[in-house]
Structure formats: C-alpha cells, structure tokens
mmCIF file with all atom_site columns, C-alpha atoms in Angstrom:
data_model
loop_
_atom_site.group_PDB
_atom_site.id
_atom_site.type_symbol
_atom_site.label_atom_id
_atom_site.label_alt_id
_atom_site.label_comp_id
_atom_site.label_asym_id
_atom_site.label_entity_id
_atom_site.label_seq_id
_atom_site.pdbx_PDB_ins_code
_atom_site.Cartn_x
_atom_site.Cartn_y
_atom_site.Cartn_z
_atom_site.occupancy
_atom_site.B_iso_or_equiv
_atom_site.pdbx_formal_charge
_atom_site.auth_seq_id
_atom_site.auth_comp_id
_atom_site.auth_asym_id
_atom_site.auth_atom_id
_atom_site.pdbx_PDB_model_num
ATOM 1   C CA . UNK R 1 1   ? -8.864  1.751   -30.116 1.00 60.00 ? 1   UNK R CA 1
ATOM 2   C CA . UNK R 1 2   ? -10.593 3.329   -27.594 1.00 78.00 ? 2   UNK R CA 1
ATOM 3   C CA . UNK R 1 3   ? -9.241  3.927   -23.953 1.00 92.00 ? 3   UNK R CA 1
ATOM 4   C CA . UNK R 1 4   ? -11.963 2.760   -20.903 1.00 95.00 ? 4   UNK R CA 1
ATOM 5   C CA . UNK R 1 5   ? -13.615 5.246   -21.202 1.00 96.00 ? 5   UNK R CA 1
ATOM 6   C CA . UNK R 1 6   ? -15.694 6.546   -17.914 1.00 97.00 ? 6   UNK R CA 1
ATOM 7   C CA . UNK R 1 7   ? -18.802 9.114   -17.833 1.00 96.00 ? 7   UNK R CA 1
ATOM 8   C CA . UNK R 1 8   ? -19.462 11.866  -16.387 1.00 97.00 ? 8   UNK R CA 1
ATOM 9   C CA . UNK R 1 9   ? -16.074 13.277  -15.623 1.00 96.00 ? 9   UNK R CA 1
ATOM 10  C CA . UNK R 1 10  ? -16.405 15.662  -12.541 1.00 96.00 ? 10  UNK R CA 1
ATOM 11  C CA . UNK R 1 11  ? -20.141 15.131  -10.825 1.00 96.00 ? 11  UNK R CA 1
ATOM 12  C CA . UNK R 1 12  ? -21.799 17.564  -7.893  1.00 98.00 ? 12  UNK R CA 1
ATOM 13  C CA . UNK R 1 13  ? -24.287 16.146  -5.832  1.00 97.00 ? 13  UNK R CA 1
ATOM 14  C CA . UNK R 1 14  ? -25.912 16.343  -2.069  1.00 97.00 ? 14  UNK R CA 1
ATOM 15  C CA . UNK R 1 15  ? -25.829 14.344  0.736   1.00 97.00 ? 15  UNK R CA 1
ATOM 16  C CA . UNK R 1 16  ? -29.325 11.883  1.126   1.00 97.00 ? 16  UNK R CA 1
ATOM 17  C CA . UNK R 1 17  ? -28.306 11.585  -2.728  1.00 98.00 ? 17  UNK R CA 1
ATOM 18  C CA . UNK R 1 18  ? -28.139 8.491   -5.558  1.00 97.00 ? 18  UNK R CA 1
ATOM 19  C CA . UNK R 1 19  ? -25.678 8.566   -7.573  1.00 98.00 ? 19  UNK R CA 1
ATOM 20  C CA . UNK R 1 20  ? -24.559 6.822   -11.082 1.00 98.00 ? 20  UNK R CA 1
ATOM 21  C CA . UNK R 1 21  ? -21.062 6.281   -12.325 1.00 98.00 ? 21  UNK R CA 1
ATOM 22  C CA . UNK R 1 22  ? -21.024 4.586   -15.555 1.00 98.00 ? 22  UNK R CA 1
ATOM 23  C CA . UNK R 1 23  ? -17.648 2.917   -17.291 1.00 98.00 ? 23  UNK R CA 1
ATOM 24  C CA . UNK R 1 24  ? -16.950 1.716   -21.208 1.00 97.00 ? 24  UNK R CA 1
ATOM 25  C CA . UNK R 1 25  ? -14.292 -0.908  -21.046 1.00 96.00 ? 25  UNK R CA 1
ATOM 26  C CA . UNK R 1 26  ? -11.649 -1.302  -23.363 1.00 94.00 ? 26  UNK R CA 1
ATOM 27  C CA . UNK R 1 27  ? -13.008 -3.453  -26.550 1.00 93.00 ? 27  UNK R CA 1
ATOM 28  C CA . UNK R 1 28  ? -12.058 -6.823  -26.242 1.00 90.00 ? 28  UNK R CA 1
ATOM 29  C CA . UNK R 1 29  ? -11.842 -6.729  -21.931 1.00 91.00 ? 29  UNK R CA 1
ATOM 30  C CA . UNK R 1 30  ? -14.658 -7.942  -21.250 1.00 90.00 ? 30  UNK R CA 1
ATOM 31  C CA . UNK R 1 31  ? -13.713 -7.421  -16.761 1.00 90.00 ? 31  UNK R CA 1
ATOM 32  C CA . UNK R 1 32  ? -14.360 -4.271  -15.100 1.00 93.00 ? 32  UNK R CA 1
ATOM 33  C CA . UNK R 1 33  ? -13.040 -3.769  -11.381 1.00 93.00 ? 33  UNK R CA 1
ATOM 34  C CA . UNK R 1 34  ? -13.645 0.306   -9.904  1.00 96.00 ? 34  UNK R CA 1
ATOM 35  C CA . UNK R 1 35  ? -11.248 1.691   -6.607  1.00 97.00 ? 35  UNK R CA 1
ATOM 36  C CA . UNK R 1 36  ? -12.336 5.128   -4.130  1.00 98.00 ? 36  UNK R CA 1
ATOM 37  C CA . UNK R 1 37  ? -9.618  7.582   -3.594  1.00 97.00 ? 37  UNK R CA 1
ATOM 38  C CA . UNK R 1 38  ? -10.057 9.550   -1.657  1.00 97.00 ? 38  UNK R CA 1
ATOM 39  C CA . UNK R 1 39  ? -7.472  12.942  -1.324  1.00 93.00 ? 39  UNK R CA 1
ATOM 40  C CA . UNK R 1 40  ? -4.452  11.537  -0.516  1.00 90.00 ? 40  UNK R CA 1
ATOM 41  C CA . UNK R 1 41  ? -4.703  8.050   -0.724  1.00 93.00 ? 41  UNK R CA 1
ATOM 42  C CA . UNK R 1 42  ? -4.093  5.285   -2.803  1.00 95.00 ? 42  UNK R CA 1
ATOM 43  C CA . UNK R 1 43  ? -7.081  3.537   -4.391  1.00 96.00 ? 43  UNK R CA 1
ATOM 44  C CA . UNK R 1 44  ? -9.473  1.016   -2.916  1.00 96.00 ? 44  UNK R CA 1
ATOM 45  C CA . UNK R 1 45  ? -10.979 -1.613  -4.658  1.00 94.00 ? 45  UNK R CA 1
ATOM 46  C CA . UNK R 1 46  ? -14.348 -1.280  -4.948  1.00 96.00 ? 46  UNK R CA 1
ATOM 47  C CA . UNK R 1 47  ? -15.913 -4.345  -6.995  1.00 91.00 ? 47  UNK R CA 1
ATOM 48  C CA . UNK R 1 48  ? -15.274 -6.376  -10.525 1.00 91.00 ? 48  UNK R CA 1
ATOM 49  C CA . UNK R 1 49  ? -17.198 -8.087  -12.638 1.00 91.00 ? 49  UNK R CA 1
ATOM 50  C CA . UNK R 1 50  ? -16.359 -10.438 -15.604 1.00 88.00 ? 50  UNK R CA 1
ATOM 51  C CA . UNK R 1 51  ? -19.094 -11.568 -17.379 1.00 87.00 ? 51  UNK R CA 1
ATOM 52  C CA . UNK R 1 52  ? -21.639 -9.764  -15.498 1.00 88.00 ? 52  UNK R CA 1
ATOM 53  C CA . UNK R 1 53  ? -20.904 -12.183 -12.671 1.00 89.00 ? 53  UNK R CA 1
ATOM 54  C CA . UNK R 1 54  ? -19.382 -10.639 -9.370  1.00 89.00 ? 54  UNK R CA 1
ATOM 55  C CA . UNK R 1 55  ? -15.575 -11.556 -9.075  1.00 87.00 ? 55  UNK R CA 1
ATOM 56  C CA . UNK R 1 56  ? -14.705 -9.781  -6.156  1.00 86.00 ? 56  UNK R CA 1
ATOM 57  C CA . UNK R 1 57  ? -16.109 -7.350  -3.043  1.00 90.00 ? 57  UNK R CA 1
ATOM 58  C CA . UNK R 1 58  ? -14.031 -4.889  -1.293  1.00 91.00 ? 58  UNK R CA 1
ATOM 59  C CA . UNK R 1 59  ? -15.280 -3.561  2.499   1.00 93.00 ? 59  UNK R CA 1
ATOM 60  C CA . UNK R 1 60  ? -17.185 -1.229  1.235   1.00 96.00 ? 60  UNK R CA 1
ATOM 61  C CA . UNK R 1 61  ? -20.952 -0.798  3.108   1.00 97.00 ? 61  UNK R CA 1
ATOM 62  C CA . UNK R 1 62  ? -24.128 -2.045  0.352   1.00 96.00 ? 62  UNK R CA 1
ATOM 63  C CA . UNK R 1 63  ? -24.711 1.526   -0.604  1.00 97.00 ? 63  UNK R CA 1
ATOM 64  C CA . UNK R 1 64  ? -22.728 0.450   -2.916  1.00 98.00 ? 64  UNK R CA 1
ATOM 65  C CA . UNK R 1 65  ? -23.253 -1.511  -5.882  1.00 97.00 ? 65  UNK R CA 1
ATOM 66  C CA . UNK R 1 66  ? -22.785 -2.379  -9.265  1.00 96.00 ? 66  UNK R CA 1
ATOM 67  C CA . UNK R 1 67  ? -23.442 -4.446  -12.572 1.00 96.00 ? 67  UNK R CA 1
ATOM 68  C CA . UNK R 1 68  ? -22.082 -5.028  -15.512 1.00 96.00 ? 68  UNK R CA 1
ATOM 69  C CA . UNK R 1 69  ? -23.495 -5.060  -19.043 1.00 96.00 ? 69  UNK R CA 1
ATOM 70  C CA . UNK R 1 70  ? -23.979 -8.135  -21.783 1.00 95.00 ? 70  UNK R CA 1
ATOM 71  C CA . UNK R 1 71  ? -22.071 -5.565  -23.781 1.00 95.00 ? 71  UNK R CA 1
ATOM 72  C CA . UNK R 1 72  ? -19.725 -5.079  -20.991 1.00 95.00 ? 72  UNK R CA 1
ATOM 73  C CA . UNK R 1 73  ? -19.895 -1.579  -19.891 1.00 97.00 ? 73  UNK R CA 1
ATOM 74  C CA . UNK R 1 74  ? -20.233 -1.058  -16.362 1.00 97.00 ? 74  UNK R CA 1
ATOM 75  C CA . UNK R 1 75  ? -22.797 1.383   -14.364 1.00 98.00 ? 75  UNK R CA 1
ATOM 76  C CA . UNK R 1 76  ? -21.633 2.139   -10.502 1.00 98.00 ? 76  UNK R CA 1
ATOM 77  C CA . UNK R 1 77  ? -24.332 2.944   -8.223  1.00 98.00 ? 77  UNK R CA 1
ATOM 78  C CA . UNK R 1 78  ? -24.325 4.596   -4.791  1.00 98.00 ? 78  UNK R CA 1
ATOM 79  C CA . UNK R 1 79  ? -27.407 5.421   -2.941  1.00 97.00 ? 79  UNK R CA 1
ATOM 80  C CA . UNK R 1 80  ? -27.700 7.913   0.181   1.00 97.00 ? 80  UNK R CA 1
ATOM 81  C CA . UNK R 1 81  ? -24.598 9.456   -0.495  1.00 98.00 ? 81  UNK R CA 1
ATOM 82  C CA . UNK R 1 82  ? -22.384 10.849  2.479   1.00 98.00 ? 82  UNK R CA 1
ATOM 83  C CA . UNK R 1 83  ? -19.461 13.000  2.597   1.00 97.00 ? 83  UNK R CA 1
ATOM 84  C CA . UNK R 1 84  ? -17.023 10.609  3.288   1.00 97.00 ? 84  UNK R CA 1
ATOM 85  C CA . UNK R 1 85  ? -18.328 9.566   -0.301  1.00 98.00 ? 85  UNK R CA 1
ATOM 86  C CA . UNK R 1 86  ? -16.287 12.983  -2.500  1.00 98.00 ? 86  UNK R CA 1
ATOM 87  C CA . UNK R 1 87  ? -13.602 10.684  -4.668  1.00 98.00 ? 87  UNK R CA 1
ATOM 88  C CA . UNK R 1 88  ? -12.286 9.820   -7.849  1.00 97.00 ? 88  UNK R CA 1
ATOM 89  C CA . UNK R 1 89  ? -13.897 6.949   -9.107  1.00 98.00 ? 89  UNK R CA 1
ATOM 90  C CA . UNK R 1 90  ? -11.925 4.453   -11.418 1.00 97.00 ? 90  UNK R CA 1
ATOM 91  C CA . UNK R 1 91  ? -12.280 2.432   -13.110 1.00 96.00 ? 91  UNK R CA 1
ATOM 92  C CA . UNK R 1 92  ? -10.203 -0.505  -14.801 1.00 94.00 ? 92  UNK R CA 1
ATOM 93  C CA . UNK R 1 93  ? -10.220 -3.340  -17.527 1.00 92.00 ? 93  UNK R CA 1
ATOM 94  C CA . UNK R 1 94  ? -9.259  -6.957  -18.340 1.00 87.00 ? 94  UNK R CA 1
ATOM 95  C CA . UNK R 1 95  ? -9.586  -8.685  -20.817 1.00 83.00 ? 95  UNK R CA 1
ATOM 96  C CA . UNK R 1 96  ? -10.288 -11.940 -18.341 1.00 72.00 ? 96  UNK R CA 1
ATOM 97  C CA . UNK R 1 97  ? -10.513 -10.723 -14.228 1.00 59.00 ? 97  UNK R CA 1
ATOM 98  C CA . UNK R 1 98  ? -8.128  -13.715 -13.372 1.00 56.00 ? 98  UNK R CA 1
ATOM 99  C CA . UNK R 1 99  ? -10.244 -16.581 -15.630 1.00 50.00 ? 99  UNK R CA 1
ATOM 100 C CA . UNK R 1 100 ? -7.050  -18.164 -15.485 1.00 45.00 ? 100 UNK R CA 1
ATOM 101 C CA . UNK R 1 101 ? -3.833  -18.858 -13.626 1.00 40.00 ? 101 UNK R CA 1
ATOM 102 C CA . UNK R 1 102 ? -1.647  -16.744 -13.400 1.00 46.00 ? 102 UNK R CA 1
ATOM 103 C CA . UNK R 1 103 ? -4.038  -14.524 -14.971 1.00 52.00 ? 103 UNK R CA 1
ATOM 104 C CA . UNK R 1 104 ? -3.781  -12.429 -11.819 1.00 53.00 ? 104 UNK R CA 1
ATOM 105 C CA . UNK R 1 105 ? -1.281  -10.432 -12.938 1.00 58.00 ? 105 UNK R CA 1
ATOM 106 C CA . UNK R 1 106 ? -2.635  -9.773  -15.987 1.00 70.00 ? 106 UNK R CA 1
ATOM 107 C CA . UNK R 1 107 ? -3.048  -5.852  -16.396 1.00 80.00 ? 107 UNK R CA 1
ATOM 108 C CA . UNK R 1 108 ? -4.683  -4.180  -15.876 1.00 85.00 ? 108 UNK R CA 1
ATOM 109 C CA . UNK R 1 109 ? -6.461  0.084   -18.245 1.00 90.00 ? 109 UNK R CA 1
ATOM 110 C CA . UNK R 1 110 ? -7.713  2.235   -16.127 1.00 93.00 ? 110 UNK R CA 1
ATOM 111 C CA . UNK R 1 111 ? -9.478  5.443   -17.019 1.00 95.00 ? 111 UNK R CA 1
ATOM 112 C CA . UNK R 1 112 ? -9.958  8.803   -16.045 1.00 94.00 ? 112 UNK R CA 1
ATOM 113 C CA . UNK R 1 113 ? -11.582 8.215   -13.093 1.00 96.00 ? 113 UNK R CA 1
ATOM 114 C CA . UNK R 1 114 ? -15.307 10.091  -11.851 1.00 97.00 ? 114 UNK R CA 1
ATOM 115 C CA . UNK R 1 115 ? -14.443 12.743  -9.560  1.00 97.00 ? 115 UNK R CA 1
ATOM 116 C CA . UNK R 1 116 ? -17.807 12.872  -7.164  1.00 98.00 ? 116 UNK R CA 1
ATOM 117 C CA . UNK R 1 117 ? -18.306 15.529  -4.684  1.00 98.00 ? 117 UNK R CA 1
ATOM 118 C CA . UNK R 1 118 ? -20.789 15.099  -2.016  1.00 97.00 ? 118 UNK R CA 1
ATOM 119 C CA . UNK R 1 119 ? -21.922 19.115  -0.679  1.00 96.00 ? 119 UNK R CA 1
ATOM 120 C CA . UNK B 2 1   ? -5.013  -8.754  5.515   1.00 80.00 ? 1   UNK B CA 1
ATOM 121 C CA . UNK B 2 2   ? -1.945  -7.676  2.386   1.00 87.00 ? 2   UNK B CA 1
ATOM 122 C CA . UNK B 2 3   ? -0.126  -4.304  3.180   1.00 94.00 ? 3   UNK B CA 1
ATOM 123 C CA . UNK B 2 4   ? 1.642   -1.927  1.380   1.00 97.00 ? 4   UNK B CA 1
ATOM 124 C CA . UNK B 2 5   ? 3.379   1.114   3.327   1.00 97.00 ? 5   UNK B CA 1
ATOM 125 C CA . UNK B 2 6   ? 5.122   4.498   0.713   1.00 98.00 ? 6   UNK B CA 1
ATOM 126 C CA . UNK B 2 7   ? 7.121   6.148   3.847   1.00 96.00 ? 7   UNK B CA 1
ATOM 127 C CA . UNK B 2 8   ? 8.149   10.235  0.952   1.00 97.00 ? 8   UNK B CA 1
ATOM 128 C CA . UNK B 2 9   ? 5.343   11.409  0.445   1.00 96.00 ? 9   UNK B CA 1
ATOM 129 C CA . UNK B 2 10  ? 6.551   13.802  -1.409  1.00 97.00 ? 10  UNK B CA 1
ATOM 130 C CA . UNK B 2 11  ? 10.380  13.468  -3.267  1.00 97.00 ? 11  UNK B CA 1
ATOM 131 C CA . UNK B 2 12  ? 12.441  15.602  -5.496  1.00 97.00 ? 12  UNK B CA 1
ATOM 132 C CA . UNK B 2 13  ? 14.967  15.231  -8.935  1.00 98.00 ? 13  UNK B CA 1
ATOM 133 C CA . UNK B 2 14  ? 17.018  17.412  -11.039 1.00 98.00 ? 14  UNK B CA 1
ATOM 134 C CA . UNK B 2 15  ? 16.057  16.116  -14.131 1.00 97.00 ? 15  UNK B CA 1
ATOM 135 C CA . UNK B 2 16  ? 18.531  13.544  -15.648 1.00 97.00 ? 16  UNK B CA 1
ATOM 136 C CA . UNK B 2 17  ? 19.365  13.254  -12.121 1.00 98.00 ? 17  UNK B CA 1
ATOM 137 C CA . UNK B 2 18  ? 18.500  9.396   -10.024 1.00 98.00 ? 18  UNK B CA 1
ATOM 138 C CA . UNK B 2 19  ? 15.414  9.169   -7.893  1.00 98.00 ? 19  UNK B CA 1
ATOM 139 C CA . UNK B 2 20  ? 14.244  6.242   -6.240  1.00 98.00 ? 20  UNK B CA 1
ATOM 140 C CA . UNK B 2 21  ? 10.369  5.652   -4.603  1.00 98.00 ? 21  UNK B CA 1
ATOM 141 C CA . UNK B 2 22  ? 10.758  3.303   -1.280  1.00 98.00 ? 22  UNK B CA 1
ATOM 142 C CA . UNK B 2 23  ? 7.963   0.420   -1.358  1.00 98.00 ? 23  UNK B CA 1
ATOM 143 C CA . UNK B 2 24  ? 7.461   -2.118  1.354   1.00 98.00 ? 24  UNK B CA 1
ATOM 144 C CA . UNK B 2 25  ? 4.945   -4.496  2.023   1.00 97.00 ? 25  UNK B CA 1
ATOM 145 C CA . UNK B 2 26  ? 2.916   -7.121  4.007   1.00 96.00 ? 26  UNK B CA 1
ATOM 146 C CA . UNK B 2 27  ? 1.994   -10.908 2.940   1.00 93.00 ? 27  UNK B CA 1
ATOM 147 C CA . UNK B 2 28  ? 1.534   -13.883 4.137   1.00 91.00 ? 28  UNK B CA 1
ATOM 148 C CA . UNK B 2 29  ? 1.356   -14.611 0.481   1.00 88.00 ? 29  UNK B CA 1
ATOM 149 C CA . UNK B 2 30  ? 4.877   -16.045 -0.857  1.00 87.00 ? 30  UNK B CA 1
ATOM 150 C CA . UNK B 2 31  ? 2.880   -16.213 -5.049  1.00 86.00 ? 31  UNK B CA 1
ATOM 151 C CA . UNK B 2 32  ? 2.393   -12.526 -5.631  1.00 89.00 ? 32  UNK B CA 1
ATOM 152 C CA . UNK B 2 33  ? 3.293   -9.677  -8.617  1.00 90.00 ? 33  UNK B CA 1
ATOM 153 C CA . UNK B 2 34  ? 3.742   -6.200  -7.631  1.00 93.00 ? 34  UNK B CA 1
ATOM 154 C CA . UNK B 2 35  ? 3.576   -3.381  -9.428  1.00 94.00 ? 35  UNK B CA 1
ATOM 155 C CA . UNK B 2 36  ? 4.648   0.149   -9.861  1.00 96.00 ? 36  UNK B CA 1
ATOM 156 C CA . UNK B 2 37  ? 1.976   3.247   -11.229 1.00 96.00 ? 37  UNK B CA 1
ATOM 157 C CA . UNK B 2 38  ? 2.436   6.826   -12.206 1.00 97.00 ? 38  UNK B CA 1
ATOM 158 C CA . UNK B 2 39  ? -0.903  8.603   -12.035 1.00 96.00 ? 39  UNK B CA 1
ATOM 159 C CA . UNK B 2 40  ? -0.181  11.838  -12.873 1.00 94.00 ? 40  UNK B CA 1
ATOM 160 C CA . UNK B 2 41  ? -2.379  14.896  -13.452 1.00 91.00 ? 41  UNK B CA 1
ATOM 161 C CA . UNK B 2 42  ? -4.551  13.351  -16.101 1.00 89.00 ? 42  UNK B CA 1
ATOM 162 C CA . UNK B 2 43  ? -6.207  10.724  -12.969 1.00 92.00 ? 43  UNK B CA 1
ATOM 163 C CA . UNK B 2 44  ? -5.410  7.391   -15.323 1.00 91.00 ? 44  UNK B CA 1
ATOM 164 C CA . UNK B 2 45  ? -3.690  5.886   -13.342 1.00 92.00 ? 45  UNK B CA 1
ATOM 165 C CA . UNK B 2 46  ? -0.193  3.952   -15.827 1.00 93.00 ? 46  UNK B CA 1
ATOM 166 C CA . UNK B 2 47  ? 1.102   0.458   -15.074 1.00 92.00 ? 47  UNK B CA 1
ATOM 167 C CA . UNK B 2 48  ? 5.007   1.866   -14.830 1.00 95.00 ? 48  UNK B CA 1
ATOM 168 C CA . UNK B 2 49  ? 7.326   -1.560  -13.823 1.00 94.00 ? 49  UNK B CA 1
ATOM 169 C CA . UNK B 2 50  ? 5.732   -4.987  -12.752 1.00 92.00 ? 50  UNK B CA 1
ATOM 170 C CA . UNK B 2 51  ? 7.479   -8.003  -10.667 1.00 92.00 ? 51  UNK B CA 1
ATOM 171 C CA . UNK B 2 52  ? 6.478   -11.468 -10.056 1.00 89.00 ? 52  UNK B CA 1
ATOM 172 C CA . UNK B 2 53  ? 7.580   -13.081 -6.478  1.00 89.00 ? 53  UNK B CA 1
ATOM 173 C CA . UNK B 2 54  ? 8.606   -16.234 -7.985  1.00 88.00 ? 54  UNK B CA 1
ATOM 174 C CA . UNK B 2 55  ? 10.886  -14.151 -9.499  1.00 87.00 ? 55  UNK B CA 1
ATOM 175 C CA . UNK B 2 56  ? 14.953  -13.619 -8.730  1.00 85.00 ? 56  UNK B CA 1
ATOM 176 C CA . UNK B 2 57  ? 15.652  -11.071 -11.611 1.00 91.00 ? 57  UNK B CA 1
ATOM 177 C CA . UNK B 2 58  ? 14.384  -7.513  -10.556 1.00 94.00 ? 58  UNK B CA 1
ATOM 178 C CA . UNK B 2 59  ? 12.111  -5.642  -13.571 1.00 92.00 ? 59  UNK B CA 1
ATOM 179 C CA . UNK B 2 60  ? 13.878  -3.509  -15.998 1.00 94.00 ? 60  UNK B CA 1
ATOM 180 C CA . UNK B 2 61  ? 11.413  -1.241  -18.559 1.00 93.00 ? 61  UNK B CA 1
ATOM 181 C CA . UNK B 2 62  ? 14.031  1.658   -20.328 1.00 95.00 ? 62  UNK B CA 1
ATOM 182 C CA . UNK B 2 63  ? 15.078  4.538   -18.106 1.00 97.00 ? 63  UNK B CA 1
ATOM 183 C CA . UNK B 2 64  ? 12.181  2.739   -14.547 1.00 98.00 ? 64  UNK B CA 1
ATOM 184 C CA . UNK B 2 65  ? 14.427  -0.301  -12.792 1.00 97.00 ? 65  UNK B CA 1
ATOM 185 C CA . UNK B 2 66  ? 12.688  -2.373  -9.810  1.00 97.00 ? 66  UNK B CA 1
ATOM 186 C CA . UNK B 2 67  ? 14.924  -3.544  -6.477  1.00 97.00 ? 67  UNK B CA 1
ATOM 187 C CA . UNK B 2 68  ? 13.049  -6.253  -5.006  1.00 96.00 ? 68  UNK B CA 1
ATOM 188 C CA . UNK B 2 69  ? 13.945  -7.773  -1.587  1.00 96.00 ? 69  UNK B CA 1
ATOM 189 C CA . UNK B 2 70  ? 11.545  -10.453 -0.864  1.00 94.00 ? 70  UNK B CA 1
ATOM 190 C CA . UNK B 2 71  ? 12.692  -11.862 1.695   1.00 94.00 ? 71  UNK B CA 1
ATOM 191 C CA . UNK B 2 72  ? 12.879  -7.618  3.687   1.00 95.00 ? 72  UNK B CA 1
ATOM 192 C CA . UNK B 2 73  ? 9.461   -7.019  1.181   1.00 96.00 ? 73  UNK B CA 1
ATOM 193 C CA . UNK B 2 74  ? 11.137  -4.183  -0.081  1.00 97.00 ? 74  UNK B CA 1
ATOM 194 C CA . UNK B 2 75  ? 9.792   -2.564  -2.816  1.00 97.00 ? 75  UNK B CA 1
ATOM 195 C CA . UNK B 2 76  ? 12.134  -0.021  -4.849  1.00 98.00 ? 76  UNK B CA 1
ATOM 196 C CA . UNK B 2 77  ? 11.525  2.010   -7.771  1.00 98.00 ? 77  UNK B CA 1
ATOM 197 C CA . UNK B 2 78  ? 14.555  3.372   -9.604  1.00 98.00 ? 78  UNK B CA 1
ATOM 198 C CA . UNK B 2 79  ? 14.144  6.996   -12.202 1.00 98.00 ? 79  UNK B CA 1
ATOM 199 C CA . UNK B 2 80  ? 16.850  6.789   -14.397 1.00 98.00 ? 80  UNK B CA 1
ATOM 200 C CA . UNK B 2 81  ? 17.590  9.814   -16.145 1.00 98.00 ? 81  UNK B CA 1
ATOM 201 C CA . UNK B 2 82  ? 14.755  12.060  -15.037 1.00 98.00 ? 82  UNK B CA 1
ATOM 202 C CA . UNK B 2 83  ? 12.758  14.209  -17.696 1.00 97.00 ? 83  UNK B CA 1
ATOM 203 C CA . UNK B 2 84  ? 9.972   16.612  -16.595 1.00 97.00 ? 84  UNK B CA 1
ATOM 204 C CA . UNK B 2 85  ? 6.968   14.158  -17.456 1.00 96.00 ? 85  UNK B CA 1
ATOM 205 C CA . UNK B 2 86  ? 7.784   11.718  -14.713 1.00 97.00 ? 86  UNK B CA 1
ATOM 206 C CA . UNK B 2 87  ? 6.650   14.294  -12.571 1.00 97.00 ? 87  UNK B CA 1
ATOM 207 C CA . UNK B 2 88  ? 3.575   12.628  -10.973 1.00 97.00 ? 88  UNK B CA 1
ATOM 208 C CA . UNK B 2 89  ? 1.997   10.636  -8.190  1.00 97.00 ? 89  UNK B CA 1
ATOM 209 C CA . UNK B 2 90  ? 3.166   6.989   -8.209  1.00 98.00 ? 90  UNK B CA 1
ATOM 210 C CA . UNK B 2 91  ? 1.910   3.918   -6.324  1.00 98.00 ? 91  UNK B CA 1
ATOM 211 C CA . UNK B 2 92  ? 2.976   0.745   -5.423  1.00 97.00 ? 92  UNK B CA 1
ATOM 212 C CA . UNK B 2 93  ? 1.018   -1.479  -5.434  1.00 94.00 ? 93  UNK B CA 1
ATOM 213 C CA . UNK B 2 94  ? 0.317   -5.706  -4.549  1.00 92.00 ? 94  UNK B CA 1
ATOM 214 C CA . UNK B 2 95  ? -1.481  -8.811  -5.676  1.00 88.00 ? 95  UNK B CA 1
ATOM 215 C CA . UNK B 2 96  ? -1.422  -12.068 -4.979  1.00 85.00 ? 96  UNK B CA 1
ATOM 216 C CA . UNK B 2 97  ? -1.185  -14.802 -6.823  1.00 78.00 ? 97  UNK B CA 1
ATOM 217 C CA . UNK B 2 98  ? -4.437  -16.549 -6.540  1.00 73.00 ? 98  UNK B CA 1
ATOM 218 C CA . UNK B 2 99  ? -8.294  -14.629 -6.402  1.00 68.00 ? 99  UNK B CA 1
ATOM 219 C CA . UNK B 2 100 ? -9.675  -12.147 -7.568  1.00 61.00 ? 100 UNK B CA 1
ATOM 220 C CA . UNK B 2 101 ? -7.780  -10.579 -10.190 1.00 60.00 ? 101 UNK B CA 1
ATOM 221 C CA . UNK B 2 102 ? -7.894  -7.640  -10.130 1.00 73.00 ? 102 UNK B CA 1
ATOM 222 C CA . UNK B 2 103 ? -7.726  -6.617  -6.631  1.00 85.00 ? 103 UNK B CA 1
ATOM 223 C CA . UNK B 2 104 ? -4.687  -4.734  -6.148  1.00 90.00 ? 104 UNK B CA 1
ATOM 224 C CA . UNK B 2 105 ? -3.622  -2.936  -3.226  1.00 93.00 ? 105 UNK B CA 1
ATOM 225 C CA . UNK B 2 106 ? -1.908  1.117   -3.042  1.00 96.00 ? 106 UNK B CA 1
ATOM 226 C CA . UNK B 2 107 ? -0.071  2.541   -1.195  1.00 97.00 ? 107 UNK B CA 1
ATOM 227 C CA . UNK B 2 108 ? -0.206  5.987   -0.389  1.00 97.00 ? 108 UNK B CA 1
ATOM 228 C CA . UNK B 2 109 ? 2.195   7.701   -3.892  1.00 97.00 ? 109 UNK B CA 1
ATOM 229 C CA . UNK B 2 110 ? 4.862   9.049   -3.754  1.00 98.00 ? 110 UNK B CA 1
ATOM 230 C CA . UNK B 2 111 ? 4.603   12.920  -5.872  1.00 97.00 ? 111 UNK B CA 1
ATOM 231 C CA . UNK B 2 112 ? 7.303   12.983  -7.818  1.00 98.00 ? 112 UNK B CA 1
ATOM 232 C CA . UNK B 2 113 ? 8.747   16.650  -8.713  1.00 98.00 ? 113 UNK B CA 1
ATOM 233 C CA . UNK B 2 114 ? 11.144  16.410  -11.452 1.00 97.00 ? 114 UNK B CA 1
ATOM 234 C CA . UNK B 2 115 ? 12.599  20.409  -11.605 1.00 97.00 ? 115 UNK B CA 1
ATOM 235 C CA . UNK B 2 116 ? 14.828  21.614  -14.470 1.00 94.00 ? 116 UNK B CA 1
#
C-alpha cells in the first residue's frame, strides 16, 4: 500500500502570495493532520480533520486554513505568505483520529512533507 | 500546556556502541502517551517507540528501549548496537490521552550521528 503522499515536494513563493499544499492519506485512514516544522525546531500542530470536520486547531493565525474531501484527502491553504511561513509542512494520517476512548495513542503515519520557501 | 525539552542538540556514537538520548516533559495530565520519532534526511517522521504513561514497564522495540520515569517526567531513549542507518534527527513527543487525537507536542530534536 502507498504511504502518505504530499505534493508538491518543494515550493517557492513570494511574500503576500497564496499557497495550497495537498495530502493523500493511507487507504482506509479517515483522519489527516497538518504540522509545520521550522528549521531547527520540532513539528508544530496546525490542524486535524476527521470525516471532513475540523477536530483540532493549533495556535496559528487565520491565514492558515484547511479542508478535507470526501475521499479523505486534504488541502492546507496559507494566505498572505510571510517570510516566517518558510518551513517543512508535514501531513500525517491515522485510522480514527481519536474517535474512540484510548484512540489518541493510535499510530500516526507521516508523509515526507512539502518544503515551502517564502522569498 | 505541555512542553517537551530535549537538551542535547547533537550526539555522536560509534557503530555498535550504545547511546542514550534525553527528554523531559512538563504536564499536569495524569494519562498520556510518549513517543520517540526518527526523522532521516528523507524528512519522513518514523515512529520508533511508544510508551503509555499508565504502564510502569519500559517499552522495548528491538535495539530501542526507553527509561520512563513518570515522577521525574523523564523519558530517555537508548539505542543499542548503533547502526549507520540510525543517523537521523530524533524527536521526543507527548500527547494527552483525551482531547484532540493527533495533537502531538514535539521537542526540538537531537541530531544523532553514527560513525564508523
């Protein structure tokens, strides 16, 4: 089976532009999460979606938005790009997304990320 | 809020030797899970090992084991018989047992270099 796939792998934008990043989860996985990893730091949680509904949001401005489609793939959108948005954006998928008790420990499978550079 | 601290930015170990990576965390939660993830140059985060806070027994996965000290809020990773393929960034991570399932809190990472 294919793993979590993200596109594009690399992207260069200029300040003020808009960007859309895409993620396809592992087949059978209904939950997708997005993380931002700035150089030299650990990933930071941005969003989680399960069954097309937002299940959680991290401490990011409203310029960041996401959605999940009926096939469980997801898009992360960032408006009005800033230099500080330059980072590796990681997508992770899991089967349930914490829907049942004790499920918060279910295994997350990460993609290889999209490297975004804002100039 | 939870915080995870990794105080060793870089570590080096010779092939076949043993190395220990340190991690401390701060939380008011009683039920939670701890993880070690590996991030090789391919950038993909790979789960190495997982520990449930309610279990006293330390988790073990082949050459990888943890020393979980709940009272001290410490969670170190021991890699035995280090291999060149272990060269990577290692991240310690925390998640609450309740709430948003995928909201992992990561440390800043330790870069491990395995040398010949």
